[in-house]
Amino acid sequence: MKKLPLLGDITPAQFLREYWHKKPLLIRNAVPGFKPLLSVEALGKLAATNHAESRLVTNVDGNWNLQHGPLEALPPMSQKEWTVLVQGVNLFDDKADALLRQFRFIPDARLDDLMVSFATDGGGVGPHFDSYDVFLLQAQGQRRWRIGAQKDLTLVEGLPLKILANFVPDEDLVLNPGDMLYLPPHWAHDGIAIGDCQTYSIGFRQPCYQELGEAFLQFMADSIDLPGRYSDPDLKPQNKPAEIPRPMLDTLIEEISKVRFTDEDITIFLGEYMSEPKHNVFFTGPAKPLTFGKFSDKASQKGLKLSRKTQMLYRGKHVFINGESFGVGKADRVTLELLANERRLDGAAFSAASDDVLEALYTWYQDGWIELL
């Protein structure tokens, strides 16, 4: 496996073995010559929309304030110590999406989004920790990061932000444009802007088991098949009518114990769950979609690609796209795995697809899940 300058000229395997979930890594000049992909004005316009998650954090005389978007306007640039954060910028900008995809040495099922934060001098969100891995890429100006591996994760009570009460940093770092800092989950950190500053955060999904378990039980509810209805032909007179009868309890235990789930059930659940679009993601198909014939002609010539918003995964014979799943045969699997991994198909690969796959691709095109090149 090739070394990646993005990781400090080490291989992804070495990074995962030595740093992932284990310890921080500072990478100087991870993206040489890197500049902001969006202006502050463009970021402000995105924060003003109701389909982008945004927050405005201010600190005036030590008093923290948090405002959730849509944000009608940002504070004046002359005002110090404010930060605007916009989640999922990769969903709205091709360059941001391309930057996020550079981190695909981590599975797509774990890769979450690209958050952009802009701060004026002194701006930040206070010392805190995240429950997930994060890469912090400096895009504009400088940011001072103080980080620590402290065990005490007690939070200050009564604040709108989750700020650590007893933050004790171990290291003090200043990042310049193009520098990047990786932090494992629960690693305490505090970033303070030195002048106007943009930082890009590449975050990863790390759902809790409770959340997954509850979602799985809901998923399995559609497949449970317990025919019949409770009956008790051998019922005896009761001296204690309020007590649940033991035979009734035993019968229910026996029937519910018939509910079983397989590896395949969990595979399908996980694929649908991890590819399900977030609540604020909406797809828009072409205003005037081409006929199937014209769509096929164009795709055969130039190919097609997945929408920035589309999440496509697979495992074995199962393919998952935007929360939906279906099984495919061996021949179709080649085409669809190529689309999922490369996020595009060239004309030759499209032309080689089966009629079933072509029909699915056309439906996805109409739904806005894929786009013609």
mmCIF file of C-alpha atoms in Angstrom:
data_model
loop_
_atom_site.group_PDB
_atom_site.id
_atom_site.type_symbol
_atom_site.label_atom_id
_atom_site.label_comp_id
_atom_site.label_asym_id
_atom_site.label_seq_id
_atom_site.Cartn_x
_atom_site.Cartn_y
_atom_site.Cartn_z
ATOM 1 C CA MET A 1 0.000 0.000 0.000
ATOM 2 C CA LYS A 2 1.336 3.416 -0.996
ATOM 3 C CA LYS A 3 2.410 6.056 1.478
ATOM 4 C CA LEU A 4 0.071 9.052 1.727
ATOM 5 C CA PRO A 5 1.359 12.620 2.172
ATOM 6 C CA LEU A 6 -2.081 13.255 3.703
ATOM 7 C CA LEU A 7 -0.994 11.005 6.586
ATOM 8 C CA GLY A 8 2.507 12.373 6.955
ATOM 9 C CA ASP A 9 3.947 10.094 4.288
ATOM 10 C CA ILE A 10 3.051 6.889 6.087
ATOM 11 C CA THR A 11 0.815 4.162 4.711
ATOM 12 C CA PRO A 12 -2.851 3.896 5.707
ATOM 13 C CA ALA A 13 -2.031 0.500 7.239
ATOM 14 C CA GLN A 14 0.649 2.056 9.432
ATOM 15 C CA PHE A 15 -1.682 4.892 10.451
ATOM 16 C CA LEU A 16 -4.456 2.475 11.399
ATOM 17 C CA ARG A 17 -2.061 0.213 13.264
ATOM 18 C CA GLU A 18 -0.223 2.908 15.245
ATOM 19 C CA TYR A 19 -2.622 5.853 15.610
ATOM 20 C CA TRP A 20 -6.277 5.029 14.829
ATOM 21 C CA HIS A 21 -8.209 4.937 18.140
ATOM 22 C CA LYS A 22 -4.842 5.090 19.957
ATOM 23 C CA LYS A 23 -3.024 8.432 19.898
ATOM 24 C CA PRO A 24 -2.970 11.813 18.103
ATOM 25 C CA LEU A 25 -0.944 12.520 14.992
ATOM 26 C CA LEU A 26 0.167 15.978 13.842
ATOM 27 C CA ILE A 27 0.815 16.124 10.095
ATOM 28 C CA ARG A 28 2.584 19.208 8.874
ATOM 29 C CA ASN A 29 1.751 20.202 5.287
ATOM 30 C CA ALA A 30 -0.674 17.301 4.864
ATOM 31 C CA VAL A 31 -2.293 19.186 1.958
ATOM 32 C CA PRO A 32 0.397 21.458 0.453
ATOM 33 C CA GLY A 33 -0.854 24.874 -0.599
ATOM 34 C CA PHE A 34 -4.307 24.213 0.805
ATOM 35 C CA LYS A 35 -6.729 27.135 0.713
ATOM 36 C CA PRO A 36 -10.341 27.484 1.865
ATOM 37 C CA LEU A 37 -12.828 25.847 -0.490
ATOM 38 C CA LEU A 38 -15.567 28.301 0.496
ATOM 39 C CA SER A 39 -15.439 31.991 1.291
ATOM 40 C CA VAL A 40 -16.882 33.253 4.562
ATOM 41 C CA GLU A 41 -19.734 34.784 2.558
ATOM 42 C CA ALA A 42 -20.539 31.428 0.918
ATOM 43 C CA LEU A 43 -20.372 29.711 4.295
ATOM 44 C CA GLY A 44 -22.763 32.306 5.720
ATOM 45 C CA LYS A 45 -25.237 31.744 2.885
ATOM 46 C CA LEU A 46 -25.119 27.999 3.497
ATOM 47 C CA ALA A 47 -25.663 28.543 7.242
ATOM 48 C CA ALA A 48 -28.760 30.612 6.415
ATOM 49 C CA THR A 49 -30.490 27.702 4.657
ATOM 50 C CA ASN A 50 -32.769 25.270 6.480
ATOM 51 C CA HIS A 51 -31.240 22.186 4.823
ATOM 52 C CA ALA A 52 -27.747 22.690 6.238
ATOM 53 C CA GLU A 53 -27.020 22.107 9.929
ATOM 54 C CA SER A 54 -25.277 25.135 11.390
ATOM 55 C CA ARG A 55 -24.384 26.655 14.745
ATOM 56 C CA LEU A 56 -23.118 30.013 15.923
ATOM 57 C CA VAL A 57 -21.006 30.074 19.082
ATOM 58 C CA THR A 58 -20.074 33.333 20.787
ATOM 59 C CA ASN A 59 -18.169 34.110 23.940
ATOM 60 C CA VAL A 60 -18.703 37.560 25.419
ATOM 61 C CA ASP A 61 -16.938 38.323 28.709
ATOM 62 C CA GLY A 62 -16.733 34.617 29.470
ATOM 63 C CA ASN A 63 -20.413 33.985 28.754
ATOM 64 C CA TRP A 64 -20.993 31.248 26.180
ATOM 65 C CA ASN A 65 -23.930 31.438 23.799
ATOM 66 C CA LEU A 66 -25.081 28.851 21.234
ATOM 67 C CA GLN A 67 -27.491 29.553 18.388
ATOM 68 C CA HIS A 68 -28.713 26.847 16.009
ATOM 69 C CA GLY A 69 -29.355 27.604 12.357
ATOM 70 C CA PRO A 70 -30.754 28.667 10.034
ATOM 71 C CA LEU A 71 -28.669 31.760 10.822
ATOM 72 C CA GLU A 72 -30.067 34.951 9.333
ATOM 73 C CA ALA A 73 -26.751 36.768 9.568
ATOM 74 C CA LEU A 74 -23.262 36.320 10.977
ATOM 75 C CA PRO A 75 -21.715 38.762 13.463
ATOM 76 C CA PRO A 76 -19.495 41.496 12.009
ATOM 77 C CA MET A 77 -15.972 40.425 11.106
ATOM 78 C CA SER A 78 -14.641 43.085 13.482
ATOM 79 C CA GLN A 79 -16.200 41.255 16.438
ATOM 80 C CA LYS A 80 -13.850 38.833 18.158
ATOM 81 C CA GLU A 81 -14.492 35.391 19.642
ATOM 82 C CA TRP A 82 -17.296 34.054 17.474
ATOM 83 C CA THR A 83 -17.432 30.810 15.501
ATOM 84 C CA VAL A 84 -19.829 29.553 12.857
ATOM 85 C CA LEU A 85 -19.902 25.803 12.198
ATOM 86 C CA VAL A 86 -21.611 24.193 9.203
ATOM 87 C CA GLN A 87 -22.026 20.407 9.049
ATOM 88 C CA GLY A 88 -22.066 18.296 5.902
ATOM 89 C CA VAL A 89 -20.537 20.870 3.566
ATOM 90 C CA ASN A 90 -19.534 17.932 1.349
ATOM 91 C CA LEU A 91 -23.222 17.538 0.470
ATOM 92 C CA PHE A 92 -23.301 20.961 -1.167
ATOM 93 C CA ASP A 93 -19.887 21.480 -2.761
ATOM 94 C CA ASP A 94 -17.953 19.274 -5.193
ATOM 95 C CA LYS A 95 -14.531 20.321 -3.891
ATOM 96 C CA ALA A 96 -15.552 19.631 -0.298
ATOM 97 C CA ASP A 97 -16.865 16.228 -1.351
ATOM 98 C CA ALA A 98 -13.599 15.469 -3.173
ATOM 99 C CA LEU A 99 -11.637 16.392 -0.025
ATOM 100 C CA LEU A 100 -13.771 14.101 2.132
ATOM 101 C CA ARG A 101 -13.270 11.208 -0.309
ATOM 102 C CA GLN A 102 -9.499 11.410 0.213
ATOM 103 C CA PHE A 103 -10.168 9.691 3.548
ATOM 104 C CA ARG A 104 -11.719 6.578 1.999
ATOM 105 C CA PHE A 105 -8.941 4.387 3.377
ATOM 106 C CA ILE A 106 -11.560 4.287 6.145
ATOM 107 C CA PRO A 107 -14.751 2.392 5.088
ATOM 108 C CA ASP A 108 -17.581 4.520 3.702
ATOM 109 C CA ALA A 109 -19.821 3.020 6.394
ATOM 110 C CA ARG A 110 -17.706 4.910 8.959
ATOM 111 C CA LEU A 111 -16.963 8.113 7.035
ATOM 112 C CA ASP A 112 -19.426 10.792 8.117
ATOM 113 C CA ASP A 113 -19.026 14.334 6.838
ATOM 114 C CA LEU A 114 -16.909 17.447 6.377
ATOM 115 C CA MET A 115 -17.677 20.247 8.812
ATOM 116 C CA VAL A 116 -16.336 23.756 8.174
ATOM 117 C CA SER A 117 -15.826 26.209 11.007
ATOM 118 C CA PHE A 118 -14.888 29.861 10.649
ATOM 119 C CA ALA A 119 -13.791 31.867 13.677
ATOM 120 C CA THR A 120 -12.610 35.382 14.307
ATOM 121 C CA ASP A 121 -9.650 36.059 16.591
ATOM 122 C CA GLY A 122 -10.012 34.172 19.883
ATOM 123 C CA GLY A 123 -12.983 32.183 18.640
ATOM 124 C CA GLY A 124 -13.543 28.563 19.611
ATOM 125 C CA VAL A 125 -16.063 26.236 21.194
ATOM 126 C CA GLY A 126 -14.231 25.651 24.465
ATOM 127 C CA PRO A 127 -12.306 22.614 25.724
ATOM 128 C CA HIS A 128 -14.305 19.495 24.880
ATOM 129 C CA PHE A 129 -14.081 15.938 23.611
ATOM 130 C CA ASP A 130 -15.742 14.078 20.751
ATOM 131 C CA SER A 131 -17.045 10.518 20.835
ATOM 132 C CA TYR A 132 -15.613 9.844 17.383
ATOM 133 C CA ASP A 133 -12.332 10.096 15.485
ATOM 134 C CA VAL A 134 -11.649 13.417 13.775
ATOM 135 C CA PHE A 135 -9.112 14.959 11.410
ATOM 136 C CA LEU A 136 -8.721 18.738 11.852
ATOM 137 C CA LEU A 137 -7.368 20.336 8.674
ATOM 138 C CA GLN A 138 -6.343 23.980 8.835
ATOM 139 C CA ALA A 139 -7.611 25.923 5.822
ATOM 140 C CA GLN A 140 -7.130 29.613 6.677
ATOM 141 C CA GLY A 141 -5.087 31.486 9.244
ATOM 142 C CA GLN A 142 -3.828 29.753 12.348
ATOM 143 C CA ARG A 143 -5.452 27.835 15.163
ATOM 144 C CA ARG A 144 -3.858 26.953 18.478
ATOM 145 C CA TRP A 145 -4.772 23.485 19.666
ATOM 146 C CA ARG A 146 -4.261 22.349 23.238
ATOM 147 C CA ILE A 147 -4.853 18.616 23.589
ATOM 148 C CA GLY A 148 -4.722 16.059 26.373
ATOM 149 C CA ALA A 149 -5.465 12.429 27.188
ATOM 150 C CA GLN A 150 -7.166 13.205 30.483
ATOM 151 C CA LYS A 151 -9.542 10.696 32.056
ATOM 152 C CA ASP A 152 -11.699 13.311 33.795
ATOM 153 C CA LEU A 153 -14.424 14.131 31.268
ATOM 154 C CA THR A 154 -16.691 16.000 33.700
ATOM 155 C CA LEU A 155 -18.632 18.814 32.005
ATOM 156 C CA VAL A 156 -19.462 22.294 33.255
ATOM 157 C CA GLU A 157 -23.102 22.340 34.295
ATOM 158 C CA GLY A 158 -25.580 24.899 33.018
ATOM 159 C CA LEU A 159 -23.850 25.765 29.738
ATOM 160 C CA PRO A 160 -25.300 25.397 26.218
ATOM 161 C CA LEU A 161 -22.038 23.759 25.131
ATOM 162 C CA LYS A 162 -20.392 20.564 26.401
ATOM 163 C CA ILE A 163 -17.296 22.146 27.938
ATOM 164 C CA LEU A 164 -14.853 20.239 30.110
ATOM 165 C CA ALA A 165 -14.768 21.417 33.702
ATOM 166 C CA ASN A 166 -11.193 20.369 34.463
ATOM 167 C CA PHE A 167 -9.269 20.627 31.195
ATOM 168 C CA VAL A 168 -5.548 19.886 31.594
ATOM 169 C CA PRO A 169 -3.711 19.875 28.229
ATOM 170 C CA ASP A 170 -0.563 17.837 27.571
ATOM 171 C CA GLU A 171 0.456 19.479 24.302
ATOM 172 C CA ASP A 172 0.215 22.940 22.751
ATOM 173 C CA LEU A 173 0.241 23.096 18.937
ATOM 174 C CA VAL A 174 -0.263 25.827 16.326
ATOM 175 C CA LEU A 175 -1.560 24.709 12.930
ATOM 176 C CA ASN A 176 -0.960 26.615 9.696
ATOM 177 C CA PRO A 177 -2.886 26.195 6.414
ATOM 178 C CA GLY A 178 -2.393 22.666 5.106
ATOM 179 C CA ASP A 179 -1.471 21.233 8.528
ATOM 180 C CA MET A 180 -3.725 18.536 9.963
ATOM 181 C CA LEU A 181 -4.251 17.027 13.405
ATOM 182 C CA TYR A 182 -5.803 13.604 13.990
ATOM 183 C CA LEU A 183 -7.478 12.957 17.355
ATOM 184 C CA PRO A 184 -8.913 9.644 18.614
ATOM 185 C CA PRO A 185 -12.295 9.514 20.382
ATOM 186 C CA HIS A 186 -12.527 11.104 23.855
ATOM 187 C CA TRP A 187 -9.244 12.998 23.426
ATOM 188 C CA ALA A 188 -9.703 16.384 25.095
ATOM 189 C CA HIS A 189 -8.986 19.396 22.892
ATOM 190 C CA ASP A 190 -9.446 23.139 22.729
ATOM 191 C CA GLY A 191 -8.940 25.118 19.526
ATOM 192 C CA ILE A 192 -8.509 28.902 19.619
ATOM 193 C CA ALA A 193 -8.380 31.004 16.444
ATOM 194 C CA ILE A 194 -5.335 33.207 15.961
ATOM 195 C CA GLY A 195 -6.814 35.906 13.745
ATOM 196 C CA ASP A 196 -9.491 34.920 11.222
ATOM 197 C CA CYS A 197 -9.413 31.157 10.879
ATOM 198 C CA GLN A 198 -11.060 28.315 8.971
ATOM 199 C CA THR A 199 -10.768 24.691 10.073
ATOM 200 C CA TYR A 200 -12.159 21.665 8.236
ATOM 201 C CA SER A 201 -13.183 18.705 10.395
ATOM 202 C CA ILE A 202 -13.446 15.262 8.837
ATOM 203 C CA GLY A 203 -15.609 13.219 11.200
ATOM 204 C CA PHE A 204 -16.547 9.555 11.419
ATOM 205 C CA ARG A 205 -19.717 7.726 12.404
ATOM 206 C CA GLN A 206 -19.530 5.830 15.661
ATOM 207 C CA PRO A 207 -23.099 4.833 16.581
ATOM 208 C CA CYS A 208 -23.673 3.540 20.095
ATOM 209 C CA TYR A 209 -24.778 -0.068 20.534
ATOM 210 C CA GLN A 210 -27.998 0.999 22.251
ATOM 211 C CA GLU A 211 -28.958 3.047 19.193
ATOM 212 C CA LEU A 212 -28.121 0.157 16.872
ATOM 213 C CA GLY A 213 -29.979 -2.356 19.032
ATOM 214 C CA GLU A 214 -33.163 -0.290 19.138
ATOM 215 C CA ALA A 215 -33.034 0.300 15.384
ATOM 216 C CA PHE A 216 -32.423 -3.411 14.741
ATOM 217 C CA LEU A 217 -35.473 -4.431 16.776
ATOM 218 C CA GLN A 218 -37.585 -1.992 14.763
ATOM 219 C CA PHE A 219 -36.111 -3.438 11.574
ATOM 220 C CA MET A 220 -36.888 -7.002 12.676
ATOM 221 C CA ALA A 221 -40.483 -6.122 13.574
ATOM 222 C CA ASP A 222 -41.374 -6.351 9.878
ATOM 223 C CA SER A 223 -40.088 -9.917 9.572
ATOM 224 C CA ILE A 224 -41.433 -11.516 12.784
ATOM 225 C CA ASP A 225 -43.993 -14.244 12.060
ATOM 226 C CA LEU A 226 -45.746 -15.683 15.118
ATOM 227 C CA PRO A 227 -49.061 -17.143 13.942
ATOM 228 C CA GLY A 228 -51.895 -18.029 16.287
ATOM 229 C CA ARG A 229 -53.414 -16.378 19.325
ATOM 230 C CA TYR A 230 -53.024 -17.101 23.035
ATOM 231 C CA SER A 231 -55.550 -19.531 24.465
ATOM 232 C CA ASP A 232 -55.881 -21.499 27.703
ATOM 233 C CA PRO A 233 -58.300 -24.425 27.309
ATOM 234 C CA ASP A 234 -56.937 -25.989 30.512
ATOM 235 C CA LEU A 235 -57.500 -22.883 32.630
ATOM 236 C CA LYS A 236 -58.090 -23.540 36.345
ATOM 237 C CA PRO A 237 -60.064 -21.389 38.800
ATOM 238 C CA GLN A 238 -57.920 -18.630 40.347
ATOM 239 C CA ASN A 239 -57.646 -17.832 44.049
ATOM 240 C CA LYS A 240 -55.460 -14.826 43.243
ATOM 241 C CA PRO A 241 -57.066 -13.204 40.180
ATOM 242 C CA ALA A 242 -54.573 -10.299 40.010
ATOM 243 C CA GLU A 243 -51.572 -12.616 39.659
ATOM 244 C CA ILE A 244 -50.344 -13.362 36.115
ATOM 245 C CA PRO A 245 -50.814 -17.137 35.645
ATOM 246 C CA ARG A 246 -47.604 -19.150 35.335
ATOM 247 C CA PRO A 247 -48.914 -21.147 32.341
ATOM 248 C CA MET A 248 -49.639 -17.888 30.521
ATOM 249 C CA LEU A 249 -46.114 -16.656 31.196
ATOM 250 C CA ASP A 250 -44.560 -19.965 30.104
ATOM 251 C CA THR A 251 -46.558 -19.962 26.871
ATOM 252 C CA LEU A 252 -45.433 -16.426 26.026
ATOM 253 C CA ILE A 253 -41.797 -17.270 26.810
ATOM 254 C CA GLU A 254 -42.023 -20.258 24.463
ATOM 255 C CA GLU A 255 -43.589 -18.254 21.632
ATOM 256 C CA ILE A 256 -41.263 -15.225 21.839
ATOM 257 C CA SER A 257 -38.269 -17.584 21.991
ATOM 258 C CA LYS A 258 -39.203 -18.636 18.453
ATOM 259 C CA VAL A 259 -38.037 -15.211 17.195
ATOM 260 C CA ARG A 260 -34.634 -15.726 15.600
ATOM 261 C CA PHE A 261 -32.306 -13.551 13.559
ATOM 262 C CA THR A 262 -29.477 -14.559 11.255
ATOM 263 C CA ASP A 263 -26.184 -13.083 10.078
ATOM 264 C CA GLU A 264 -27.992 -12.083 6.908
ATOM 265 C CA ASP A 265 -30.646 -10.195 8.898
ATOM 266 C CA ILE A 266 -27.920 -8.163 10.623
ATOM 267 C CA THR A 267 -26.083 -7.593 7.333
ATOM 268 C CA ILE A 268 -29.190 -6.198 5.649
ATOM 269 C CA PHE A 269 -30.062 -4.088 8.680
ATOM 270 C CA LEU A 270 -26.555 -2.627 8.931
ATOM 271 C CA GLY A 271 -26.341 -1.862 5.214
ATOM 272 C CA GLU A 272 -29.688 -0.088 5.186
ATOM 273 C CA TYR A 273 -28.965 1.723 8.455
ATOM 274 C CA MET A 274 -25.500 2.975 7.471
ATOM 275 C CA SER A 275 -26.610 4.087 4.000
ATOM 276 C CA GLU A 276 -29.772 5.865 5.167
ATOM 277 C CA PRO A 277 -29.562 9.607 4.342
ATOM 278 C CA LYS A 278 -29.600 12.016 7.267
ATOM 279 C CA HIS A 279 -32.840 13.799 8.104
ATOM 280 C CA ASN A 280 -31.811 16.985 6.315
ATOM 281 C CA VAL A 281 -30.724 15.312 3.061
ATOM 282 C CA PHE A 282 -33.129 15.610 0.149
ATOM 283 C CA PHE A 283 -32.673 14.434 -3.421
ATOM 284 C CA THR A 284 -33.876 16.330 -6.456
ATOM 285 C CA GLY A 285 -34.139 14.572 -9.800
ATOM 286 C CA PRO A 286 -33.568 16.343 -13.117
ATOM 287 C CA ALA A 287 -36.249 18.904 -13.982
ATOM 288 C CA LYS A 288 -36.658 17.324 -17.416
ATOM 289 C CA PRO A 289 -35.370 13.740 -17.188
ATOM 290 C CA LEU A 290 -34.182 12.120 -20.385
ATOM 291 C CA THR A 291 -35.991 9.144 -21.792
ATOM 292 C CA PHE A 292 -34.438 5.781 -21.004
ATOM 293 C CA GLY A 293 -32.980 5.601 -24.499
ATOM 294 C CA LYS A 294 -31.334 9.032 -24.383
ATOM 295 C CA PHE A 295 -30.122 8.374 -20.847
ATOM 296 C CA SER A 296 -28.489 5.132 -21.993
ATOM 297 C CA ASP A 297 -26.885 6.816 -25.006
ATOM 298 C CA LYS A 298 -25.351 9.582 -22.893
ATOM 299 C CA ALA A 299 -24.187 7.244 -20.148
ATOM 300 C CA SER A 300 -22.628 4.914 -22.739
ATOM 301 C CA GLN A 301 -20.648 7.828 -24.124
ATOM 302 C CA LYS A 302 -19.502 9.662 -20.996
ATOM 303 C CA GLY A 303 -20.515 7.547 -17.992
ATOM 304 C CA LEU A 304 -22.256 8.521 -14.766
ATOM 305 C CA LYS A 305 -21.485 9.184 -11.108
ATOM 306 C CA LEU A 306 -23.165 8.932 -7.732
ATOM 307 C CA SER A 307 -24.631 12.126 -6.345
ATOM 308 C CA ARG A 308 -22.589 13.764 -3.570
ATOM 309 C CA LYS A 309 -25.470 12.915 -1.241
ATOM 310 C CA THR A 310 -25.682 9.235 -2.155
ATOM 311 C CA GLN A 311 -24.290 6.571 0.146
ATOM 312 C CA MET A 312 -23.782 3.212 -1.571
ATOM 313 C CA LEU A 313 -22.464 0.140 0.236
ATOM 314 C CA TYR A 314 -22.410 -3.596 -0.345
ATOM 315 C CA ARG A 315 -21.675 -6.882 1.347
ATOM 316 C CA GLY A 316 -21.700 -10.216 -0.455
ATOM 317 C CA LYS A 317 -24.780 -10.457 -2.639
ATOM 318 C CA HIS A 318 -26.446 -7.462 -0.973
ATOM 319 C CA VAL A 319 -26.248 -3.912 -2.323
ATOM 320 C CA PHE A 320 -27.404 -0.907 -0.283
ATOM 321 C CA ILE A 321 -28.117 2.582 -1.541
ATOM 322 C CA ASN A 322 -29.689 5.434 0.416
ATOM 323 C CA GLY A 323 -31.360 3.126 2.913
ATOM 324 C CA GLU A 324 -32.648 0.603 0.385
ATOM 325 C CA SER A 325 -31.310 -2.905 -0.243
ATOM 326 C CA PHE A 326 -31.564 -5.655 -2.804
ATOM 327 C CA GLY A 327 -29.801 -8.882 -3.694
ATOM 328 C CA VAL A 328 -27.860 -9.239 -6.940
ATOM 329 C CA GLY A 329 -26.339 -12.057 -8.941
ATOM 330 C CA LYS A 330 -22.626 -12.519 -9.480
ATOM 331 C CA ALA A 331 -22.522 -10.754 -12.868
ATOM 332 C CA ASP A 332 -24.424 -7.668 -11.699
ATOM 333 C CA ARG A 333 -22.363 -7.568 -8.532
ATOM 334 C CA VAL A 334 -19.234 -6.644 -10.521
ATOM 335 C CA THR A 335 -20.868 -3.552 -12.012
ATOM 336 C CA LEU A 336 -22.514 -2.358 -8.814
ATOM 337 C CA GLU A 337 -19.441 -2.927 -6.643
ATOM 338 C CA LEU A 338 -17.440 -0.885 -9.157
ATOM 339 C CA LEU A 339 -19.977 1.937 -8.917
ATOM 340 C CA ALA A 340 -19.946 1.810 -5.114
ATOM 341 C CA ASN A 341 -16.151 1.784 -4.811
ATOM 342 C CA GLU A 342 -15.317 4.273 -7.565
ATOM 343 C CA ARG A 343 -18.544 6.281 -7.152
ATOM 344 C CA ARG A 344 -18.769 6.382 -10.944
ATOM 345 C CA LEU A 345 -19.011 4.202 -14.046
ATOM 346 C CA ASP A 346 -17.345 4.941 -17.355
ATOM 347 C CA GLY A 347 -19.199 4.413 -20.598
ATOM 348 C CA ALA A 348 -17.781 0.940 -21.199
ATOM 349 C CA ALA A 349 -18.769 -0.321 -17.743
ATOM 350 C CA PHE A 350 -22.245 1.131 -18.158
ATOM 351 C CA SER A 351 -22.695 -0.516 -21.559
ATOM 352 C CA ALA A 352 -21.686 -3.881 -20.113
ATOM 353 C CA ALA A 353 -24.365 -3.755 -17.401
ATOM 354 C CA SER A 354 -27.347 -6.122 -17.484
ATOM 355 C CA ASP A 355 -30.868 -4.937 -18.281
ATOM 356 C CA ASP A 356 -31.791 -5.160 -14.584
ATOM 357 C CA VAL A 357 -28.889 -2.915 -13.581
ATOM 358 C CA LEU A 358 -29.635 -0.455 -16.401
ATOM 359 C CA GLU A 359 -33.220 -0.221 -15.212
ATOM 360 C CA ALA A 360 -32.076 0.429 -11.634
ATOM 361 C CA LEU A 361 -29.575 3.069 -12.776
ATOM 362 C CA TYR A 362 -32.264 4.863 -14.756
ATOM 363 C CA THR A 363 -34.564 4.895 -11.728
ATOM 364 C CA TRP A 364 -31.746 6.273 -9.566
ATOM 365 C CA TYR A 365 -31.086 8.943 -12.210
ATOM 366 C CA GLN A 366 -34.746 9.993 -12.105
ATOM 367 C CA ASP A 367 -34.598 10.140 -8.300
ATOM 368 C CA GLY A 368 -31.426 12.265 -8.307
ATOM 369 C CA TRP A 369 -29.285 9.518 -6.753
ATOM 370 C CA ILE A 370 -26.917 9.443 -9.734
ATOM 371 C CA GLU A 371 -25.903 12.021 -12.323
ATOM 372 C CA LEU A 372 -24.698 11.858 -15.900
ATOM 373 C CA LEU A 373 -21.143 13.009 -16.563
#
